[in-house]
Tab-separated table of C-alpha atoms and ligand atoms in Angstrom:
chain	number	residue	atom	x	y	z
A	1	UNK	CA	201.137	44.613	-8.762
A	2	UNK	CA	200.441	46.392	-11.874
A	3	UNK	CA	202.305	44.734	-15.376
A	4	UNK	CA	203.472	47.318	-17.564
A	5	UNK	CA	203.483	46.373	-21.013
A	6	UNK	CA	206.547	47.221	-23.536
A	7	UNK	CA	206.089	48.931	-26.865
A	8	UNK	CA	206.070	45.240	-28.779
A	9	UNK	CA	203.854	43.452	-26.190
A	10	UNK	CA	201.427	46.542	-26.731
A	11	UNK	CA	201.294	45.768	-30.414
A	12	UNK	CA	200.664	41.755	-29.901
A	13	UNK	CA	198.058	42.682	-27.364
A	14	UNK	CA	196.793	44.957	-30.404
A	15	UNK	CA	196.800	41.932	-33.096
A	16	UNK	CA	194.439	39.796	-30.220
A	17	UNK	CA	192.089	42.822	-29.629
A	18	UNK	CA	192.048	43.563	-33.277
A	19	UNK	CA	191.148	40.075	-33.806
A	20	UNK	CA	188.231	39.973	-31.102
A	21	UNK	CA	187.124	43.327	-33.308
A	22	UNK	CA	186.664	41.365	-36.348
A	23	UNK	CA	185.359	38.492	-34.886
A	24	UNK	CA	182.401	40.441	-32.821
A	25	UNK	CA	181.740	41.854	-36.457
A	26	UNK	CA	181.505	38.548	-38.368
A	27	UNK	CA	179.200	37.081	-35.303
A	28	UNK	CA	177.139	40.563	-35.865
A	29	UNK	CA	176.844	39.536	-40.150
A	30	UNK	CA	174.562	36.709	-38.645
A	31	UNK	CA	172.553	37.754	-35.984
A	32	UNK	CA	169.073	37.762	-37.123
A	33	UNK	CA	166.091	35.949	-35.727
A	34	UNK	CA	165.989	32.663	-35.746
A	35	UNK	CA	169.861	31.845	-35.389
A	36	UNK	CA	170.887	29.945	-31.884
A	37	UNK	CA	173.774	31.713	-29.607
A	38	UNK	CA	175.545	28.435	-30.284
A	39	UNK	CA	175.703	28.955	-33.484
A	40	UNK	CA	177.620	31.835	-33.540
A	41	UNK	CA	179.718	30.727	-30.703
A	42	UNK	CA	180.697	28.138	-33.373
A	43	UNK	CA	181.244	31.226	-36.216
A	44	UNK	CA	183.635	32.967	-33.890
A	45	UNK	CA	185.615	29.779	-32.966
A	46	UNK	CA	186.048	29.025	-36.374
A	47	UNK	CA	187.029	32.823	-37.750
A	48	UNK	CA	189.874	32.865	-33.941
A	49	UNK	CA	191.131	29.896	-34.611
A	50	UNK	CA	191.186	30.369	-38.864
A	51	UNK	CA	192.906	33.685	-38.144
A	52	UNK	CA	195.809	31.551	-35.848
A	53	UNK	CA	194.966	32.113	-32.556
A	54	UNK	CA	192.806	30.258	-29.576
A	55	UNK	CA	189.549	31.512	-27.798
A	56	UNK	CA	190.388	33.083	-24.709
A	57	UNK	CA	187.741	32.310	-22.800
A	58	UNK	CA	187.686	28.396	-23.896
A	59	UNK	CA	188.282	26.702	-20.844
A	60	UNK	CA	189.166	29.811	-18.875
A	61	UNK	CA	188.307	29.042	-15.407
A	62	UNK	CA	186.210	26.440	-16.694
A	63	UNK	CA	183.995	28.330	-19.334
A	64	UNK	CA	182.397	25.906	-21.875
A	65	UNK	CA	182.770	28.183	-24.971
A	66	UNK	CA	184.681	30.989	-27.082
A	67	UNK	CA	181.731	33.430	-26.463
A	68	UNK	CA	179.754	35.318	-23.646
A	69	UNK	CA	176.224	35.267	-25.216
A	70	UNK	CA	174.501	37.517	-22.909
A	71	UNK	CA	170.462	38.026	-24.043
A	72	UNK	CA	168.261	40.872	-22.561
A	73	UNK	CA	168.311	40.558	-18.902
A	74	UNK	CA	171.593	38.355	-19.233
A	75	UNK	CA	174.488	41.374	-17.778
A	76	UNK	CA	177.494	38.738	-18.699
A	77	UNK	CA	178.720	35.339	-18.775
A	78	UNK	CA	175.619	33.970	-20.679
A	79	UNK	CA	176.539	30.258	-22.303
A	80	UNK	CA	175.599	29.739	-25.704
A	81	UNK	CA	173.132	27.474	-26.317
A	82	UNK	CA	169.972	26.318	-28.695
A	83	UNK	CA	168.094	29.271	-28.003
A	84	UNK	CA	166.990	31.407	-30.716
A	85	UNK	CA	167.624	35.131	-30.707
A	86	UNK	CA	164.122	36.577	-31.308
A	87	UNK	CA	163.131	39.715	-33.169
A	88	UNK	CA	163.503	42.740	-30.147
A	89	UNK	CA	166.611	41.125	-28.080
A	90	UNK	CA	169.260	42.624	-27.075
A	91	UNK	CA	172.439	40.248	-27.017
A	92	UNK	CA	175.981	41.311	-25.783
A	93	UNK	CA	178.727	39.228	-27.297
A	94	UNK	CA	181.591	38.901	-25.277
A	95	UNK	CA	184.977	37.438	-26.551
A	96	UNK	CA	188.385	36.920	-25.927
A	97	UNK	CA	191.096	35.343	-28.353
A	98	UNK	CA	194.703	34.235	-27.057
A	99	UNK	CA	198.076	34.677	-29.534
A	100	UNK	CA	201.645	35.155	-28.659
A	101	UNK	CA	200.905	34.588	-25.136
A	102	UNK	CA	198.993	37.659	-24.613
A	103	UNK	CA	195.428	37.973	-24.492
A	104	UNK	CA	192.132	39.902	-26.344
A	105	UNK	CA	188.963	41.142	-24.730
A	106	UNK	CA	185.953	43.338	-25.870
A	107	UNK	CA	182.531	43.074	-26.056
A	108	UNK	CA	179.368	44.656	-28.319
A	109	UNK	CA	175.899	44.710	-26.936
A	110	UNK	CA	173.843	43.997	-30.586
A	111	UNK	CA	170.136	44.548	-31.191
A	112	UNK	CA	168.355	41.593	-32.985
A	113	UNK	CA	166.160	43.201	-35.723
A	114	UNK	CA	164.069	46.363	-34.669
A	115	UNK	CA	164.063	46.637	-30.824
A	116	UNK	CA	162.536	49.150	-28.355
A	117	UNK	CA	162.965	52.510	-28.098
A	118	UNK	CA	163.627	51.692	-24.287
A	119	UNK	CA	166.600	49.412	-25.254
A	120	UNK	CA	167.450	51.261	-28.194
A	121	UNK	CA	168.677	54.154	-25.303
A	122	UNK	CA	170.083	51.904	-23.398
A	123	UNK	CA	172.534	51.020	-25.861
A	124	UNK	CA	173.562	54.158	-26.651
A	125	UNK	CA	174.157	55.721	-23.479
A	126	UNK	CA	176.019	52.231	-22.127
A	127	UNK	CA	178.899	52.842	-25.574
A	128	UNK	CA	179.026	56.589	-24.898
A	129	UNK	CA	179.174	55.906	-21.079
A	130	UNK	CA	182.274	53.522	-22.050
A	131	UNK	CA	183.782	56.478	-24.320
A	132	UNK	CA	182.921	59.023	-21.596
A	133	UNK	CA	185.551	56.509	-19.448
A	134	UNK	CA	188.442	56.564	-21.898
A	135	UNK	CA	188.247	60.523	-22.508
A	136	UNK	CA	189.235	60.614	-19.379
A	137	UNK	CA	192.505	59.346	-19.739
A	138	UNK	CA	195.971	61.621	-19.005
A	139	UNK	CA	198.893	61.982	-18.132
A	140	UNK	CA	197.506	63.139	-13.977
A	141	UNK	CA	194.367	60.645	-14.685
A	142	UNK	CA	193.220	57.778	-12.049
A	143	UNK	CA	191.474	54.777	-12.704
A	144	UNK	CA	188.979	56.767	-10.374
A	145	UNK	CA	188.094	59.163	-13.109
A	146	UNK	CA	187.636	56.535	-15.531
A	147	UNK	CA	185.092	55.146	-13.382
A	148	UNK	CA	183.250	58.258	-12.185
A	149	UNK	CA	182.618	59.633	-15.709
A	150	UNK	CA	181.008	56.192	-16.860
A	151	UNK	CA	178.653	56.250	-13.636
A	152	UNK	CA	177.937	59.762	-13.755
A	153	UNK	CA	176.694	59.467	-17.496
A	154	UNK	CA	174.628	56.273	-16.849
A	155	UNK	CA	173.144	57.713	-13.534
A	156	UNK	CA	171.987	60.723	-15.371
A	157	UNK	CA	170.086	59.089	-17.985
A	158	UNK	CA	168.221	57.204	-15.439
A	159	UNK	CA	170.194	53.919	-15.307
A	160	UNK	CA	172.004	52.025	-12.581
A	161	UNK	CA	175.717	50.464	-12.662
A	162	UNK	CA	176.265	46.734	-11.924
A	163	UNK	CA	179.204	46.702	-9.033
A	164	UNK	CA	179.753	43.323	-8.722
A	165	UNK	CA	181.552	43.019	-11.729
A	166	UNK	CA	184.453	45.762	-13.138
A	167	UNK	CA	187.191	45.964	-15.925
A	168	UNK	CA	190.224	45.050	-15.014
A	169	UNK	CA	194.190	45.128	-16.885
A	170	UNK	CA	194.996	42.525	-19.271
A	171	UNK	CA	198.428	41.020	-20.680
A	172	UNK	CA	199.586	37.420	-20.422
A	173	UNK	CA	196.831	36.891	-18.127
A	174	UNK	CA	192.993	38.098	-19.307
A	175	UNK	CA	192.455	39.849	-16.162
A	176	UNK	CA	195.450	41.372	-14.163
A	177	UNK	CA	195.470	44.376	-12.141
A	178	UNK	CA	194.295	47.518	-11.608
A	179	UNK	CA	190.553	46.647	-11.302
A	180	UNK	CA	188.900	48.823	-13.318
A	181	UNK	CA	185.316	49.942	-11.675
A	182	UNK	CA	182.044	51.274	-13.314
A	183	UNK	CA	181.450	53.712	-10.442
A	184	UNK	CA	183.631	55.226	-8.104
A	185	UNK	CA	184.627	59.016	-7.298
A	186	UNK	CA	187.350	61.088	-8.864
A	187	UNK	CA	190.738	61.896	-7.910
A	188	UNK	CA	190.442	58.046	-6.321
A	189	UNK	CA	192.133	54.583	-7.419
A	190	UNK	CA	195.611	53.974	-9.149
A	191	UNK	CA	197.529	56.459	-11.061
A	192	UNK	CA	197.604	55.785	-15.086
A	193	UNK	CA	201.007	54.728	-15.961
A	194	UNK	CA	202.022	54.308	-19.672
A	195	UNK	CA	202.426	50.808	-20.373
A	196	UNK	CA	199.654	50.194	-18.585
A	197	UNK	CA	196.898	48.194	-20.518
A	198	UNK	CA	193.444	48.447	-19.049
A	199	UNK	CA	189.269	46.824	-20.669
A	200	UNK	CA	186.884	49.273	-19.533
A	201	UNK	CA	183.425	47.655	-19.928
A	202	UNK	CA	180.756	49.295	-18.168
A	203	UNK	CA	177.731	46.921	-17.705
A	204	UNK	CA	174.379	49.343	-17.243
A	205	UNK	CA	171.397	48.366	-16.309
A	206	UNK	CA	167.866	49.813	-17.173
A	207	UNK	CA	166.357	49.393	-13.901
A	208	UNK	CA	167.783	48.341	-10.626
A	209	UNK	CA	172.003	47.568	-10.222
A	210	UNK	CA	171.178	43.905	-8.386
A	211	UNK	CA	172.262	40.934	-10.218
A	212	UNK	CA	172.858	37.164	-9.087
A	213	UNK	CA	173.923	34.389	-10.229
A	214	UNK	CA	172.345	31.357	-11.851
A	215	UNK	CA	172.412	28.118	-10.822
A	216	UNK	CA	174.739	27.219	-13.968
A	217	UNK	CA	177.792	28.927	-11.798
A	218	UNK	CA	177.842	31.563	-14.906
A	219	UNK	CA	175.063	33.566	-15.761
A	220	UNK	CA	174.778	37.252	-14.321
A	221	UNK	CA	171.400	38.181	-14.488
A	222	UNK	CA	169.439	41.284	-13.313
A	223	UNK	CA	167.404	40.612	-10.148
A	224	UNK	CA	164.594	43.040	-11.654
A	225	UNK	CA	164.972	41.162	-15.164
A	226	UNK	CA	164.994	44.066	-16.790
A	227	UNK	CA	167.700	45.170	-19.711
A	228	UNK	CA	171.197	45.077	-18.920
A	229	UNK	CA	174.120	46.371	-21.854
A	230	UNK	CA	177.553	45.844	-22.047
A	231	UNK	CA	180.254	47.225	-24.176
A	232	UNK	CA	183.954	46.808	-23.690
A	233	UNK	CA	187.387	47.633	-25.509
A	234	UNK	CA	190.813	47.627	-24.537
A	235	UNK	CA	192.973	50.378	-24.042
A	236	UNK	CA	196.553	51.210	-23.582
A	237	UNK	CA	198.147	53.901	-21.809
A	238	UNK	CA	200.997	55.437	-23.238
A	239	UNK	CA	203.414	58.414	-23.058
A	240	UNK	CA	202.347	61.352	-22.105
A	241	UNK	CA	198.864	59.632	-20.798
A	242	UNK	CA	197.554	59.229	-24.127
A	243	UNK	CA	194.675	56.735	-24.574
A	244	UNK	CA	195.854	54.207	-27.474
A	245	UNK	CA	192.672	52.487	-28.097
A	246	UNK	CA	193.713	48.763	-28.918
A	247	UNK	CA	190.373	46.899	-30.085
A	248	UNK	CA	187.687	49.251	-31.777
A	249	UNK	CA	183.751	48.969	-33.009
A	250	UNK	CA	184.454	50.208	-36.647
A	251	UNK	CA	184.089	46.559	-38.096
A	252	UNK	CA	180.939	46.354	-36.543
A	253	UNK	CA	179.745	49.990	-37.059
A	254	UNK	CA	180.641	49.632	-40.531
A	255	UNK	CA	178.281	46.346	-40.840
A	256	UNK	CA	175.669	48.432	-39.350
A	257	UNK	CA	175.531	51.298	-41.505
B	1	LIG	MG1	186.858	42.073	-19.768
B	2	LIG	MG1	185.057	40.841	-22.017
């Protein structure tokens, strides 16, 4: 069953995902080499919880910290811990916040100082991939669409899409339904509904789509240990199938400039 969200829970579920915007930035201000991925798990609990809400993913089905510190071959779920980012990573930050009983959720896949050309591309196409996704939203879209436009643009630059893990709605609880998939074929999958309020977060990898699990229950890692990007932003659907965009990169884009 599929929670449609009123006007005024959209705009609280805008506040969280605004605040995970700004807090992905001000982790971005300090990653440079040298800094540990606990350390700026510690930055972003302190800006969440200075700006009056909680980290969402604190606790959340057991998760030891406020963010998913995911480093080169990491796809998601990485822990923070004492190692330090090195000159050429690739990290994606994942984060969630929790206010007025609704929940935030996006993540930013950052380079640490000058990286690859390799991962450099993979970057790029993984954030256009996600955009690709939301253009296809309207008023006779399906989540199917969503996903075959992200697949289609990371399969033609050479890359493969991680299935074991998807987007997915969000509202009161961080991951409700529909389930939002990084591949699939058009025309398939739930009809967009305004009200509806969906994180699209394509997770590409640069060689082959097999991941497992570590032995820490958490970590998603690429079986090929190769690259794997991840960029994700919330999105609500409203009247007339317009895409309302409710977190955004500008914070960090600015930073970057
Ligand atoms: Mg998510
Ligand atoms: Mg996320």
């Amino acid at each position: 069953m599929i929670n449609l969200k009123t006007d005024e829970e959209i705009e609280i579920l805008r506040e969280n995902n605004l605040l995970v915007s700004k807090t992905l930035a001000e982790v971005g201000k300090h990653i440079k080499p040298g800094i540990t991925t606990l350390e700026l798990d510690k930055i972003a609990e302190a800006f969440i919880r200075d700006n009056g809400a909680k980290p969402g993913f604190l606790g959340y089905n057991g998760f030891p910290n406020t963010l998913c510190m995911s480093v080169n071959s990491v796809v998601v779920h990485g822990i923070p811990s004492d190692y330090r980012l090195q000159e050429g990573d690739i990290v994606s930050v994942d984060c969630g916040t929790l206010m007025k009983g609704f929940y935030g959720d996006s993540a930013y896949t950052f380079a640490v100082g000058k990286i690859s050309a390799e991962a450099e591309n993979l970057l790029k196409i993984t954030k256009e991939s996600l955009y690709k996704g939301i253009e296809q939203i309207n008023s006779n879209a399906r989540i199917g669409d969503i996903s075959n436009a992200i697949q289609t643009h990371a399969e033609n630059n050479g890359y493969s899409v991680v299935r074991e893990l998807i987007g997915h709605g969000i509202g009161h609880d961080m991951h409700e339904k529909p389930d939002v998939p990084n591949y699939g074929r058009k025309g398939n999958g739930t009809k967009l509904q305004s009200g509806m309020v969906i994180c699209i977060e394509p997770m590409i990898n640069l060689g082959r789509r097999e991941v497992y699990v570590e032995d820490d229950g958490w970590t998603v890692r690429t079986c090929d240990n190769k690259y794997s990007a991840h960029f994700e932003l919330a999105v609500a659907i409203r009247d007339k199938g317009k895409a309302d965009i409710l977190s955004t990169f500008k914070f960090i884009e600015e930073l970057l400039d």
